[in-house]
Amino acid sequence: MEQYDLDTALGFTIPARHARGRIVRLGPVLDTILAAHAYPRAIEALLAEALTLAALIGATLKDVGGQLTLQAQTQNGVVRLLVCDYKAGELRGYVDFDADRLAEGPDLPTLFALFGTGHLAITFDNAATGERYQGIVPLDGASLAEAAENYFVQSEQIPTLVRLGIARRGDGSHVSGGLFLQHLPEGDDARDRLHTRLDHPEWEHVAALGGTMGGDELADAAIPLETLVWRLFNEEDEVRVQGGVTLSRGCRCSPDYIAQVLAKFPAEDRAAMADESGFITVDCAFCARKFPVPASADADS
């Protein structure tokens, strides 16, 4: 069976409705990230959704070197920390969780069962200006998609619709898909977003159509992403499809980078961290690799 648009994000606008959107599908990138850890099914599905969400939101960044970080955490949940980020088309993510508590629960736990009273933080780092913006909202709703919608309504006053779909195929591989729609005042995202009306009839129309998109369609690699956009909005006068973004796994750890970080510590601290062979072993939580670095190494070596 032919597969379309794996590891791709596609943007589009609907000028007459003052709306913009992104549609994403992950395949091999998703498998590569998940394969770094032997996650149970429930955690695997959670991370797949989070990575898809990070790709959807990250692909809206205009700053080429900017970074989007999505973080969900709690003090009393099964999942202690979930982190994903997007930078220049590169994705990475991991989950820290209590395996014993997870095993005691149902096979398909709810978002509340995983996080309890958690919070979702979305952070935008602008490389061009060095500015950082972060919004934090309660991790409410039945899914990460609902939590993200709440974030944009509460933190940015932008009506937003998010749909996510995950499929695990017979060979064990994964495909995920996502749809992201936003209403912008007069189609101009540079205007004052506080004046965006949440009950605008143009947005209600777009949201109603977007709400008909099923997760199974989004995660169906046999359907091109542009076809899905056409299915939703074929009766509109104009839909402008923008160029696609290729997505990849992008863990940024390396021996050189870690050596530079360690070189900032005093020599006596590095000596205390080293093993009997004189190496400091650093674990990367994202890719589950270990990096042994000589304690005597400095940033310029």
Short mmCIF file of N, CA, C and O in Angstrom, two decimals, residues 34 44 59 85 118 142 145 160 183 205 212 222 226 232 272:
data_model
loop_
_atom_site.label_atom_id
_atom_site.label_comp_id
_atom_site.label_asym_id
_atom_site.label_seq_id
_atom_site.Cartn_x
_atom_site.Cartn_y
_atom_site.Cartn_z
N LEU A 34 10.18 6.57 19.90
CA LEU A 34 9.59 5.61 20.83
C LEU A 34 10.51 4.43 21.08
O LEU A 34 10.54 3.87 22.18
N GLU A 44 3.49 4.94 25.68
CA GLU A 44 3.82 5.05 24.26
C GLU A 44 2.78 5.92 23.54
O GLU A 44 3.13 6.82 22.76
N ALA A 59 5.27 23.83 14.12
CA ALA A 59 5.31 24.15 12.69
C ALA A 59 4.71 25.51 12.39
O ALA A 59 4.84 26.00 11.26
N ASP A 85 9.91 18.72 22.47
CA ASP A 85 10.19 20.02 21.86
C ASP A 85 10.38 19.90 20.36
O ASP A 85 10.61 18.81 19.82
N GLY A 118 -2.42 17.83 37.23
CA GLY A 118 -1.19 18.31 36.60
C GLY A 118 -1.39 19.62 35.87
O GLY A 118 -2.47 20.19 35.83
N ALA A 142 -10.17 15.60 28.60
CA ALA A 142 -10.01 14.16 28.45
C ALA A 142 -8.77 13.79 27.65
O ALA A 142 -8.43 12.61 27.56
N ALA A 145 -5.13 17.04 23.49
CA ALA A 145 -5.71 17.96 22.51
C ALA A 145 -6.60 18.99 23.20
O ALA A 145 -6.53 20.19 22.92
N THR A 160 -9.18 27.91 19.19
CA THR A 160 -8.34 26.88 18.59
C THR A 160 -9.02 25.52 18.65
O THR A 160 -9.70 25.20 19.63
N HIS A 183 -8.60 30.65 14.69
CA HIS A 183 -9.27 31.82 14.14
C HIS A 183 -8.46 33.06 14.50
O HIS A 183 -8.07 33.24 15.65
N HIS A 205 -18.06 28.17 12.04
CA HIS A 205 -18.18 27.38 10.81
C HIS A 205 -16.94 26.51 10.60
O HIS A 205 -17.04 25.31 10.33
N THR A 212 -15.30 17.45 12.42
CA THR A 212 -15.75 16.21 11.77
C THR A 212 -14.57 15.31 11.39
O THR A 212 -14.78 14.16 10.98
N ALA A 222 -2.52 6.22 3.96
CA ALA A 222 -2.95 6.02 2.58
C ALA A 222 -3.65 7.25 2.02
O ALA A 222 -3.98 7.29 0.83
N GLU A 226 -3.02 16.79 1.90
CA GLU A 226 -3.77 17.79 1.14
C GLU A 226 -5.19 17.31 0.83
O GLU A 226 -6.13 18.10 0.79
N LEU A 232 -12.28 18.61 4.13
CA LEU A 232 -12.91 19.49 5.11
C LEU A 232 -13.44 20.78 4.50
O LEU A 232 -14.53 21.24 4.84
N ALA A 272 34.88 14.95 41.27
CA ALA A 272 33.96 14.26 42.17
C ALA A 272 32.90 13.48 41.41
O ALA A 272 32.40 12.44 41.88
#
